[in-house]
CSV table of C-alpha atoms (C1' of nucleotides) in Angstrom, one decimal:
chain,number,residue,atom,x,y,z
A,225,UNK,CA,-40.3,-10.7,-7.8
A,226,UNK,CA,-40.9,-7.5,-9.7
A,227,UNK,CA,-37.7,-6.4,-11.3
A,228,UNK,CA,-37.8,-3.1,-13.2
A,229,UNK,CA,-38.2,-5.0,-16.4
A,230,UNK,CA,-35.1,-5.8,-18.5
A,231,UNK,CA,-35.2,-2.7,-20.7
A,232,UNK,CA,-32.0,-3.7,-22.4
A,233,UNK,CA,-30.1,-7.0,-22.6
A,234,UNK,CA,-28.2,-6.0,-19.4
A,235,UNK,CA,-29.9,-7.0,-16.1
A,236,UNK,CA,-29.8,-10.5,-14.9
A,237,UNK,CA,-29.9,-11.5,-11.3
A,238,UNK,CA,-29.2,-8.3,-9.5
A,239,UNK,CA,-30.5,-5.8,-12.0
A,240,UNK,CA,-27.3,-4.0,-13.0
A,241,UNK,CA,-24.6,-4.9,-10.6
A,242,UNK,CA,-21.9,-3.2,-12.7
A,243,UNK,CA,-23.6,0.1,-12.4
A,244,UNK,CA,-24.3,-0.5,-8.7
A,245,UNK,CA,-20.7,-1.3,-8.0
A,246,UNK,CA,-19.4,1.9,-9.7
A,247,UNK,CA,-21.8,4.0,-7.8
A,248,UNK,CA,-21.0,2.3,-4.5
A,249,UNK,CA,-17.3,2.9,-5.3
A,250,UNK,CA,-18.0,6.6,-5.9
A,251,UNK,CA,-20.0,6.9,-2.7
A,252,UNK,CA,-17.2,5.3,-0.6
A,253,UNK,CA,-14.6,7.4,-2.5
A,254,UNK,CA,-16.2,10.7,-1.6
A,255,UNK,CA,-17.1,9.6,1.9
A,256,UNK,CA,-13.8,8.1,3.1
A,257,UNK,CA,-11.2,8.9,0.5
A,258,UNK,CA,-9.2,6.8,-2.0
A,259,UNK,CA,-7.2,4.9,0.6
A,260,UNK,CA,-10.4,3.4,2.1
A,261,UNK,CA,-11.7,2.1,-1.1
A,262,UNK,CA,-11.5,-1.7,-1.2
A,263,UNK,CA,-13.1,-4.1,-3.5
A,264,UNK,CA,-14.6,-6.0,-0.6
A,265,UNK,CA,-16.0,-2.7,0.8
A,266,UNK,CA,-17.6,-1.9,-2.5
A,267,UNK,CA,-19.2,-5.3,-2.7
A,268,UNK,CA,-20.4,-4.9,0.9
A,269,UNK,CA,-21.9,-1.4,0.1
A,270,UNK,CA,-23.6,-2.9,-3.0
A,271,UNK,CA,-25.0,-5.8,-0.9
A,272,UNK,CA,-23.2,-8.6,-2.7
A,273,UNK,CA,-20.5,-11.1,-1.8
A,274,UNK,CA,-16.8,-10.3,-2.1
A,275,UNK,CA,-16.4,-12.4,-5.2
A,276,UNK,CA,-19.4,-11.0,-7.1
A,277,UNK,CA,-17.5,-8.0,-8.7
A,278,UNK,CA,-15.2,-10.4,-10.5
A,279,UNK,CA,-18.1,-11.3,-13.0
A,280,UNK,CA,-18.1,-7.6,-14.1
A,281,UNK,CA,-14.5,-6.5,-13.7
A,282,UNK,CA,-11.4,-8.6,-14.1
A,283,UNK,CA,-9.6,-6.7,-11.4
A,284,UNK,CA,-9.9,-4.1,-8.7
A,285,UNK,CA,-8.0,-1.9,-11.2
A,286,UNK,CA,-10.7,-2.4,-13.8
A,287,UNK,CA,-13.3,-1.1,-11.4
A,288,UNK,CA,-11.2,1.9,-10.8
A,289,UNK,CA,-10.8,2.4,-14.5
A,290,UNK,CA,-14.5,2.5,-14.9
A,291,UNK,CA,-14.8,5.0,-12.1
A,292,UNK,CA,-12.1,7.1,-13.6
A,293,UNK,CA,-13.8,6.9,-17.0
A,294,UNK,CA,-17.0,8.5,-15.5
A,295,UNK,CA,-14.8,11.0,-13.8
A,296,UNK,CA,-13.3,12.1,-17.1
A,297,UNK,CA,-16.7,12.4,-18.6
A,298,UNK,CA,-17.8,14.7,-15.8
A,299,UNK,CA,-14.6,16.7,-16.3
A,300,UNK,CA,-15.3,17.2,-20.0
A,301,UNK,CA,-18.8,18.4,-19.1
A,302,UNK,CA,-17.5,20.8,-16.5
A,303,UNK,CA,-15.0,22.2,-19.1
A,304,UNK,CA,-17.6,22.7,-21.8
A,305,UNK,CA,-19.9,24.3,-19.2
A,306,UNK,CA,-17.1,26.7,-18.1
A,307,UNK,CA,-16.3,27.7,-21.7
A,308,UNK,CA,-19.9,28.4,-22.5
A,309,UNK,CA,-20.1,30.7,-19.5
A,310,UNK,CA,-17.0,32.7,-20.3
A,311,UNK,CA,-17.6,36.4,-20.8
A,312,UNK,CA,-15.4,36.7,-23.9
A,313,UNK,CA,-13.0,34.7,-25.9
A,314,UNK,CA,-10.0,36.0,-24.0
A,315,UNK,CA,-11.6,34.9,-20.8
A,316,UNK,CA,-12.4,31.4,-22.1
A,317,UNK,CA,-8.9,30.1,-21.6
A,318,UNK,CA,-8.5,31.2,-18.1
A,319,UNK,CA,-12.0,29.9,-17.3
A,320,UNK,CA,-11.1,26.5,-18.7
A,321,UNK,CA,-8.1,26.3,-16.5
A,322,UNK,CA,-9.9,27.5,-13.4
A,323,UNK,CA,-12.7,25.0,-14.1
A,324,UNK,CA,-10.3,22.2,-14.4
A,325,UNK,CA,-8.6,22.9,-11.1
A,326,UNK,CA,-11.9,23.5,-9.3
A,327,UNK,CA,-13.2,20.2,-10.6
A,328,UNK,CA,-10.2,18.5,-9.0
A,329,UNK,CA,-10.7,20.5,-5.8
A,330,UNK,CA,-14.4,19.6,-5.6
A,331,UNK,CA,-13.9,15.9,-6.3
A,332,UNK,CA,-10.4,15.3,-4.8
A,333,UNK,CA,-10.8,11.5,-4.3
A,334,UNK,CA,-12.3,11.0,-7.8
A,335,UNK,CA,-9.6,13.2,-9.4
A,336,UNK,CA,-6.9,11.2,-7.6
A,337,UNK,CA,-8.3,7.9,-9.0
A,338,UNK,CA,-8.5,9.5,-12.4
A,339,UNK,CA,-4.8,10.5,-12.4
A,340,UNK,CA,-3.6,7.3,-10.8
A,341,UNK,CA,-5.3,5.3,-13.5
A,342,UNK,CA,-3.8,7.5,-16.2
A,343,UNK,CA,-0.3,7.1,-14.7
A,344,UNK,CA,-0.7,3.4,-14.4
A,345,UNK,CA,-1.5,3.2,-18.1
A,346,UNK,CA,0.9,6.0,-19.1
A,347,UNK,CA,-1.9,7.5,-21.0
A,348,UNK,CA,-4.9,9.7,-20.6
A,349,UNK,CA,-8.2,8.1,-21.7
A,350,UNK,CA,-8.3,7.9,-25.5
A,351,UNK,CA,-11.7,9.5,-25.8
A,352,UNK,CA,-10.4,12.4,-23.9
A,353,UNK,CA,-7.6,13.0,-26.4
A,354,UNK,CA,-9.1,11.9,-29.7
A,355,UNK,CA,-12.8,12.5,-29.9
A,356,UNK,CA,-14.0,15.5,-31.9
A,357,UNK,CA,-15.5,17.3,-28.8
A,358,UNK,CA,-13.1,15.9,-26.3
A,359,UNK,CA,-11.6,18.0,-23.5
A,360,UNK,CA,-8.3,18.1,-25.3
A,361,UNK,CA,-9.9,19.4,-28.5
A,362,UNK,CA,-11.9,21.9,-26.4
A,363,UNK,CA,-8.7,23.3,-25.1
A,364,UNK,CA,-7.1,23.4,-28.6
A,365,UNK,CA,-10.1,25.0,-30.2
A,366,UNK,CA,-10.2,27.6,-27.4
A,367,UNK,CA,-6.6,28.4,-28.1
A,368,UNK,CA,-7.3,29.0,-31.7
A,369,UNK,CA,-10.4,31.1,-31.1
A,370,UNK,CA,-8.5,33.2,-28.5
A,371,UNK,CA,-6.0,34.4,-31.1
A,372,UNK,CA,-3.5,31.6,-32.1
A,373,UNK,CA,-4.7,31.3,-35.7
A,374,UNK,CA,-1.2,32.2,-36.9
A,375,UNK,CA,0.5,29.5,-35.0
A,376,UNK,CA,1.7,26.3,-36.8
A,377,UNK,CA,-0.2,23.1,-36.1
A,378,UNK,CA,2.9,22.0,-34.1
A,379,UNK,CA,2.8,25.2,-32.0
A,380,UNK,CA,-0.9,24.6,-31.4
A,381,UNK,CA,-0.3,21.0,-30.2
A,382,UNK,CA,2.5,22.0,-27.9
A,383,UNK,CA,0.5,24.8,-26.4
A,384,UNK,CA,-2.4,22.5,-25.8
A,385,UNK,CA,-0.2,20.0,-24.0
A,386,UNK,CA,1.4,22.9,-22.1
A,387,UNK,CA,-2.0,24.1,-20.9
A,388,UNK,CA,-3.1,20.6,-19.9
A,389,UNK,CA,0.1,20.0,-17.9
A,390,UNK,CA,-0.1,23.3,-16.2
A,391,UNK,CA,-3.7,22.7,-15.2
A,392,UNK,CA,-2.9,19.2,-13.9
A,393,UNK,CA,0.0,20.4,-11.9
A,394,UNK,CA,-1.9,23.2,-10.4
A,395,UNK,CA,-4.8,20.9,-9.7
A,396,UNK,CA,-2.6,18.6,-7.6
A,397,UNK,CA,-0.7,21.4,-5.9
A,398,UNK,CA,-3.2,24.2,-5.3
A,399,UNK,CA,-4.3,22.7,-2.0
A,400,UNK,CA,-0.8,22.8,-0.5
A,401,UNK,CA,-0.7,24.6,2.7
A,402,UNK,CA,2.3,26.6,1.7
A,403,UNK,CA,0.1,28.6,-0.7
A,404,UNK,CA,-2.4,29.7,1.9
A,405,UNK,CA,-0.6,32.9,2.5
A,406,UNK,CA,-0.7,33.8,-1.2
A,407,UNK,CA,-4.4,33.0,-1.4
A,408,UNK,CA,-5.1,35.2,1.5
A,409,UNK,CA,-3.0,38.0,0.0
A,410,UNK,CA,-4.9,37.7,-3.3
A,411,UNK,CA,-8.3,37.5,-1.7
A,412,UNK,CA,-9.4,34.0,-2.4
A,413,UNK,CA,-8.7,30.8,-4.2
A,414,UNK,CA,-10.1,31.9,-7.6
A,415,UNK,CA,-7.8,34.9,-7.7
A,416,UNK,CA,-4.9,32.6,-6.7
A,417,UNK,CA,-5.7,30.2,-9.5
A,418,UNK,CA,-6.1,32.9,-12.1
A,419,UNK,CA,-3.0,34.5,-10.9
A,420,UNK,CA,-0.9,31.4,-11.2
A,421,UNK,CA,-2.3,30.6,-14.6
A,422,UNK,CA,-1.6,34.1,-15.9
A,423,UNK,CA,1.9,34.1,-14.6
A,424,UNK,CA,2.8,31.0,-16.6
A,425,UNK,CA,3.5,33.6,-19.3
A,426,UNK,CA,5.9,35.5,-17.2
A,427,UNK,CA,7.6,32.3,-16.4
A,428,UNK,CA,7.8,31.2,-20.0
A,429,UNK,CA,9.0,34.6,-21.2
A,430,UNK,CA,12.3,34.2,-19.5
A,431,UNK,CA,13.1,30.9,-21.2
A,432,UNK,CA,14.8,30.0,-24.4
A,433,UNK,CA,16.9,32.6,-26.2
B,25,UNK,CA,31.5,-9.1,16.8
B,26,UNK,CA,33.1,-6.3,14.8
B,27,UNK,CA,30.6,-3.6,14.2
B,28,UNK,CA,31.7,-0.5,12.3
B,29,UNK,CA,32.1,1.2,15.7
B,30,UNK,CA,29.3,3.4,16.9
B,31,UNK,CA,30.4,6.7,15.3
B,32,UNK,CA,27.2,8.4,16.6
B,33,UNK,CA,24.7,7.5,19.2
B,34,UNK,CA,22.7,5.7,16.6
B,35,UNK,CA,23.6,2.0,16.1
B,36,UNK,CA,22.4,-0.6,18.5
B,37,UNK,CA,21.6,-4.1,17.5
B,38,UNK,CA,21.6,-4.1,13.8
B,39,UNK,CA,24.0,-1.3,13.1
B,40,UNK,CA,21.6,1.1,11.5
B,41,UNK,CA,18.3,-0.5,10.6
B,42,UNK,CA,16.6,2.8,9.8
B,43,UNK,CA,19.1,3.5,7.1
B,44,UNK,CA,19.0,-0.1,5.9
B,45,UNK,CA,15.2,-0.1,5.6
B,46,UNK,CA,15.2,3.1,3.6
B,47,UNK,CA,17.7,1.7,1.2
B,48,UNK,CA,15.9,-1.6,0.9
B,49,UNK,CA,12.7,0.3,0.1
B,50,UNK,CA,14.5,2.3,-2.6
B,51,UNK,CA,15.9,-0.9,-4.1
B,52,UNK,CA,12.5,-2.6,-4.2
B,53,UNK,CA,10.9,0.6,-5.5
B,54,UNK,CA,13.2,0.9,-8.5
B,55,UNK,CA,13.1,-2.9,-9.2
B,56,UNK,CA,9.4,-3.6,-8.9
B,57,UNK,CA,7.6,-0.3,-8.8
B,58,UNK,CA,5.6,1.4,-6.1
B,59,UNK,CA,2.7,-1.1,-6.1
B,60,UNK,CA,5.0,-3.9,-5.0
B,61,UNK,CA,6.4,-2.0,-2.1
B,62,UNK,CA,5.2,-3.6,1.2
B,63,UNK,CA,6.5,-3.1,4.7
B,64,UNK,CA,7.0,-6.8,5.1
B,65,UNK,CA,8.9,-7.0,1.9
B,66,UNK,CA,11.2,-4.2,3.0
B,67,UNK,CA,11.8,-6.0,6.3
B,68,UNK,CA,12.5,-9.2,4.4
B,69,UNK,CA,14.9,-7.4,2.1
B,70,UNK,CA,16.7,-5.9,5.1
B,71,UNK,CA,16.8,-9.3,6.7
B,72,UNK,CA,14.7,-8.6,9.8
B,73,UNK,CA,11.3,-9.6,11.1
B,74,UNK,CA,8.1,-8.0,9.9
B,75,UNK,CA,7.7,-6.1,13.2
B,76,UNK,CA,11.2,-4.7,13.3
B,77,UNK,CA,10.5,-1.5,11.3
B,78,UNK,CA,8.0,-0.4,13.8
B,79,UNK,CA,10.8,0.5,16.2
B,80,UNK,CA,12.0,3.1,13.6
B,81,UNK,CA,8.9,4.2,11.8
B,82,UNK,CA,5.5,4.5,13.4
B,83,UNK,CA,3.8,3.6,10.1
B,84,UNK,CA,4.4,2.4,6.6
B,85,UNK,CA,3.6,5.9,5.7
B,86,UNK,CA,6.4,7.2,7.8
B,87,UNK,CA,8.9,5.0,6.0
B,88,UNK,CA,7.6,6.3,2.7
B,89,UNK,CA,8.0,9.9,4.0
B,90,UNK,CA,11.6,9.1,4.7
B,91,UNK,CA,12.1,7.7,1.2
B,92,UNK,CA,10.4,10.7,-0.2
B,93,UNK,CA,12.5,13.1,1.8
B,94,UNK,CA,15.7,11.6,0.3
B,95,UNK,CA,14.1,11.8,-3.1
B,96,UNK,CA,13.5,15.5,-2.7
B,97,UNK,CA,17.0,16.0,-1.6
B,98,UNK,CA,18.2,14.3,-4.7
B,99,UNK,CA,15.9,16.4,-6.8
B,100,UNK,CA,17.3,19.6,-5.3
B,101,UNK,CA,20.8,18.4,-6.2
B,102,UNK,CA,19.7,17.7,-9.7
B,103,UNK,CA,18.2,21.1,-10.1
B,104,UNK,CA,21.3,22.9,-8.8
B,105,UNK,CA,23.4,20.8,-11.1
B,106,UNK,CA,21.3,21.7,-14.1
B,107,UNK,CA,21.4,25.4,-13.3
B,108,UNK,CA,25.2,25.4,-13.0
B,109,UNK,CA,25.5,23.7,-16.4
B,110,UNK,CA,23.2,26.2,-18.2
B,111,UNK,CA,24.9,28.0,-21.1
B,112,UNK,CA,23.4,31.4,-20.2
B,113,UNK,CA,20.9,32.9,-17.9
B,114,UNK,CA,18.1,32.7,-20.4
B,115,UNK,CA,18.8,29.1,-20.7
B,116,UNK,CA,18.8,28.4,-17.0
B,117,UNK,CA,15.1,28.4,-16.6
B,118,UNK,CA,14.4,25.9,-19.3
B,119,UNK,CA,17.2,23.8,-18.1
B,120,UNK,CA,15.7,23.7,-14.6
B,121,UNK,CA,12.4,22.6,-16.1
B,122,UNK,CA,13.9,19.9,-18.2
B,123,UNK,CA,16.0,18.7,-15.3
B,124,UNK,CA,12.9,18.4,-13.1
B,125,UNK,CA,11.0,16.4,-15.6
B,126,UNK,CA,13.9,14.2,-16.5
B,127,UNK,CA,14.5,13.5,-12.8
B,128,UNK,CA,11.0,12.2,-12.6
B,129,UNK,CA,11.4,10.2,-15.8
B,130,UNK,CA,14.7,8.6,-14.5
B,131,UNK,CA,13.2,7.7,-11.1
B,132,UNK,CA,9.6,7.1,-11.8
B,133,UNK,CA,8.8,5.0,-8.8
B,134,UNK,CA,10.6,7.4,-6.4
B,135,UNK,CA,8.9,10.4,-7.9
B,136,UNK,CA,5.6,8.8,-7.5
B,137,UNK,CA,6.2,8.2,-3.8
B,138,UNK,CA,7.4,11.8,-3.5
B,139,UNK,CA,4.2,13.2,-5.0
B,140,UNK,CA,1.9,10.8,-3.2
B,141,UNK,CA,3.4,11.8,0.1
B,142,UNK,CA,3.0,15.5,-0.8
B,143,UNK,CA,-0.6,15.0,-1.7
B,144,UNK,CA,-1.3,13.0,1.4
B,145,UNK,CA,0.0,15.9,3.5
B,146,UNK,CA,-1.3,18.6,1.2
B,147,UNK,CA,2.1,20.2,1.3
B,148,UNK,CA,5.5,19.9,-0.3
B,149,UNK,CA,8.3,19.3,2.2
B,150,UNK,CA,9.0,22.4,4.1
B,151,UNK,CA,12.7,22.4,3.5
B,152,UNK,CA,11.9,22.4,-0.2
B,153,UNK,CA,9.9,25.5,0.2
B,154,UNK,CA,11.6,27.5,3.0
B,155,UNK,CA,15.3,26.9,3.1
B,156,UNK,CA,17.6,29.5,1.6
B,157,UNK,CA,19.0,27.2,-1.1
B,158,UNK,CA,15.8,25.1,-1.5
B,159,UNK,CA,14.6,24.1,-4.9
B,160,UNK,CA,11.8,26.6,-4.6
B,161,UNK,CA,14.2,29.4,-4.0
B,162,UNK,CA,16.4,28.2,-6.8
B,163,UNK,CA,13.6,28.6,-9.2
B,164,UNK,CA,12.7,32.0,-7.9
B,165,UNK,CA,16.2,33.3,-8.0
B,166,UNK,CA,16.6,32.0,-11.5
B,167,UNK,CA,13.5,33.9,-12.5
B,168,UNK,CA,15.0,37.1,-11.1
B,169,UNK,CA,18.3,36.6,-12.8
B,170,UNK,CA,16.7,35.8,-16.1
B,171,UNK,CA,15.0,39.2,-16.3
B,172,UNK,CA,12.2,39.5,-13.8
B,173,UNK,CA,13.7,42.2,-11.6
B,174,UNK,CA,10.9,44.6,-12.4
B,175,UNK,CA,8.2,42.3,-11.2
B,176,UNK,CA,6.5,42.8,-7.9
B,177,UNK,CA,7.3,40.3,-5.1
B,178,UNK,CA,3.8,38.9,-5.6
B,179,UNK,CA,4.4,38.5,-9.4
B,180,UNK,CA,7.6,36.7,-8.5
B,181,UNK,CA,5.9,34.3,-6.1
B,182,UNK,CA,3.1,33.5,-8.5
B,183,UNK,CA,5.5,32.9,-11.4
B,184,UNK,CA,7.5,30.6,-9.2
B,185,UNK,CA,4.4,28.6,-8.3
B,186,UNK,CA,3.4,28.6,-11.9
B,187,UNK,CA,6.7,27.2,-13.0
B,188,UNK,CA,6.6,24.5,-10.3
B,189,UNK,CA,3.1,23.4,-11.2
B,190,UNK,CA,4.0,23.3,-14.9
B,191,UNK,CA,7.0,21.2,-14.2
B,192,UNK,CA,5.1,18.8,-12.0
B,193,UNK,CA,2.3,18.4,-14.5
B,194,UNK,CA,4.7,17.8,-17.3
B,195,UNK,CA,6.6,15.3,-15.2
B,196,UNK,CA,3.5,13.2,-14.6
B,197,UNK,CA,2.2,13.4,-18.1
B,198,UNK,CA,5.3,13.5,-20.4
B,199,UNK,CA,5.3,9.7,-20.5
B,200,UNK,CA,1.8,9.4,-21.9
B,201,UNK,CA,1.8,7.4,-25.1
B,202,UNK,CA,-0.4,10.0,-26.8
B,203,UNK,CA,2.6,12.3,-27.0
B,204,UNK,CA,4.8,9.8,-28.7
B,205,UNK,CA,3.9,11.3,-32.1
B,206,UNK,CA,4.9,14.8,-31.0
B,207,UNK,CA,8.2,13.5,-29.6
B,208,UNK,CA,9.1,11.8,-32.8
B,209,UNK,CA,8.1,14.8,-34.9
B,210,UNK,CA,10.3,17.1,-32.7
B,211,UNK,CA,13.2,14.6,-32.8
B,212,UNK,CA,13.4,13.4,-29.2
B,213,UNK,CA,12.2,13.8,-25.7
B,214,UNK,CA,14.3,16.8,-24.8
B,215,UNK,CA,13.0,18.8,-27.7
B,216,UNK,CA,9.5,17.8,-26.7
B,217,UNK,CA,10.0,19.0,-23.1
B,218,UNK,CA,11.6,22.2,-24.1
B,219,UNK,CA,8.9,22.8,-26.6
B,220,UNK,CA,6.1,22.3,-24.2
B,221,UNK,CA,7.8,24.5,-21.6
B,222,UNK,CA,8.3,27.3,-24.1
B,223,UNK,CA,4.7,27.1,-25.3
B,224,UNK,CA,3.4,27.8,-21.8
B,225,UNK,CA,3.9,31.4,-22.8
B,226,UNK,CA,1.8,31.0,-25.9
B,227,UNK,CA,-0.9,29.5,-23.9
B,228,UNK,CA,-0.7,32.1,-21.2
B,229,UNK,CA,-0.7,35.0,-23.7
B,230,UNK,CA,-4.2,34.3,-24.8
B,231,UNK,CA,-5.5,34.6,-21.3
B,232,UNK,CA,-6.9,37.4,-19.2
B,233,UNK,CA,-7.8,40.7,-21.0
C,149,DG,C1',32.7,-6.3,37.0
C,150,DC,C1',27.5,-6.5,38.0
C,151,DG,C1',23.0,-5.6,37.4
C,152,DC,C1',19.6,-2.5,35.9
C,153,DA,C1',17.1,-0.2,32.5
C,154,DC,C1',15.9,0.3,28.1
C,155,DA,C1',16.3,0.3,23.1
C,156,DT,C1',15.9,-3.3,19.8
C,157,DC,C1',14.5,-7.4,17.6
C,158,DT,C1',11.5,-11.9,17.2
C,159,DG,C1',7.4,-14.9,17.1
C,160,DA,C1',2.9,-15.5,16.9
C,161,DA,C1',-1.4,-13.6,16.4
C,162,DC,C1',-5.6,-10.8,14.5
C,163,DG,C1',-8.3,-8.6,11.2
C,164,DT,C1',-8.4,-7.2,6.4
C,165,DT,C1',-7.5,-7.4,1.7
C,166,DG,C1',-7.3,-9.3,-3.4
C,167,DT,C1',-8.3,-13.3,-5.8
C,168,DC,C1',-9.7,-17.9,-7.1
C,169,DA,C1',-12.2,-22.4,-7.6
C,170,DA,C1',-16.4,-25.1,-6.9
C,171,DG,C1',-21.0,-25.1,-6.4
C,172,DA,C1',-25.8,-23.0,-6.0
C,173,DT,C1',-29.3,-20.2,-8.4
C,174,DG,C1',-32.3,-18.5,-11.6
C,175,DA,C1',-33.3,-16.4,-16.4
C,176,DA,C1',-33.7,-17.2,-21.3
C,177,DC,C1',-34.4,-20.4,-25.2
C,178,DT,C1',-35.8,-24.7,-27.2
D,14,DA,C1',-39.9,-29.3,-19.5
D,15,DG,C1',-35.1,-29.3,-19.6
D,16,DT,C1',-30.7,-27.3,-20.9
D,17,DT,C1',-27.6,-23.7,-21.0
D,18,DC,C1',-25.3,-20.0,-19.4
D,19,DA,C1',-24.4,-15.8,-16.9
D,20,DT,C1',-24.6,-14.6,-12.4
D,21,DC,C1',-23.9,-14.8,-7.4
D,22,DT,C1',-22.3,-17.3,-3.0
D,23,DT,C1',-19.4,-20.0,0.0
D,24,DG,C1',-15.2,-21.1,1.4
D,25,DA,C1',-10.5,-21.0,0.9
D,26,DC,C1',-5.6,-19.1,0.3
D,27,DA,C1',-1.7,-16.1,0.5
D,28,DA,C1',-0.2,-11.6,1.6
D,29,DC,C1',-0.6,-7.4,3.9
D,30,DG,C1',-0.4,-3.8,8.1
D,31,DT,C1',-0.3,-3.8,12.8
D,32,DT,C1',0.0,-5.2,17.7
D,33,DC,C1',1.7,-7.5,21.8
D,34,DA,C1',4.3,-10.4,24.9
D,35,DG,C1',8.6,-11.9,25.4
D,36,DA,C1',13.7,-12.7,24.2
D,37,DT,C1',18.2,-10.3,23.4
D,38,DG,C1',21.8,-7.6,23.7
D,39,DT,C1',23.8,-2.4,24.8
D,40,DG,C1',25.1,1.2,27.6
D,41,DC,C1',25.1,3.3,32.3
D,42,DG,C1',25.5,3.7,37.2
D,43,DC,C1',27.4,1.2,41.0
DNA sequence: GCGCACATCTGAACGTTGTCAAGATGAACT
DNA sequence: AGTTCATCTTGACAACGTTCAGATGTGCGC
């Protein structure tokens, strides 16, 4: 047997089953959707017995957690990328929002696993919220740079949460067929997304007193 | 046998199994959460055999659709109620948002079934979107009354969608433990919700050019 | 009132799933 | 070499969604 040489203290029998399982899960996810993802199916796809995964994940849920974790990392990358491509600082915020929604649209099954895991734990992943260069901080920093220096820290935090919630809501609803007319009228999905995000202000302006 | 007399052309053997099944499902849902809801369990709770539901619903999914439908009706009632209780027209919009999120918080399992069904069909229920006094129209009308008469119809539509997305996003995320600090700092959940909704404007203001 | 047709419910079955316990297998360390 | 231990397999179990053949009762035409 010529295994690829145990570079780290990880591989044993299979090489790196944990990794293989996560990748098999992502493959099944994008191919057949979240409803078709079974632990047995993942094991089958990875070429091991149905009980093998239990030596790497305590649960089916823990496998999904791992998949979701990778999804959130990819999301953070997509957001950073979008911000770096923004034409100016006023555009950065909208770009972030659009990038968020488009990530969800491009990886619908993955995004669904991500949000399901979050809701099951009543929390977004901590690294996403706490780390210095987390997605959460990226949004907050962008808000500051775009002209919210005057705001109190509390304002800033609330605005960040507001932005995140709006992006998540739009991500889950932007595919609704009832919005097809609006998209056509505006000339595409991007215009629709930007339009909705911009009109959050109009909506918010009529509130409070 | 003294059945409650066939008021309509509905009841046969059981009386009204369809209704009984939906109620059994809602009972299980609120007691044990969405993950514990099985078709067999619902049948058991209703006192019938595991195959009985298939004469009233083609699928487990169709049962959930029916449950979700009732949920959306309850939501619409809650929104109307909140609007009628608003102190002034400027307060109505915020009240609607808070009512939406609090409905989700008060019926978490039901709300989850509702949004899962929506996502599976890539659509919100049509009656919620189209009917004259639907929740969607309630939001739009409120926007008009609160001072958006000048806006174009397109603006109005986009603002309505924006409001809905924001409410949905906040509904799904407001329970996250990462926000507990903010809630405490603001003195309660209501203040947190209102705060986030109001800061949607601050977030939106820094967008576009 | 009788019998027919049909909606409704039951019982048993099939394939699939998540999970577990007991044993086989092979790598690393002594 | 032999021991130890993580890893993987085999086989089993209960629960699930779903289907089908058959029992059961309801309403309708006669």
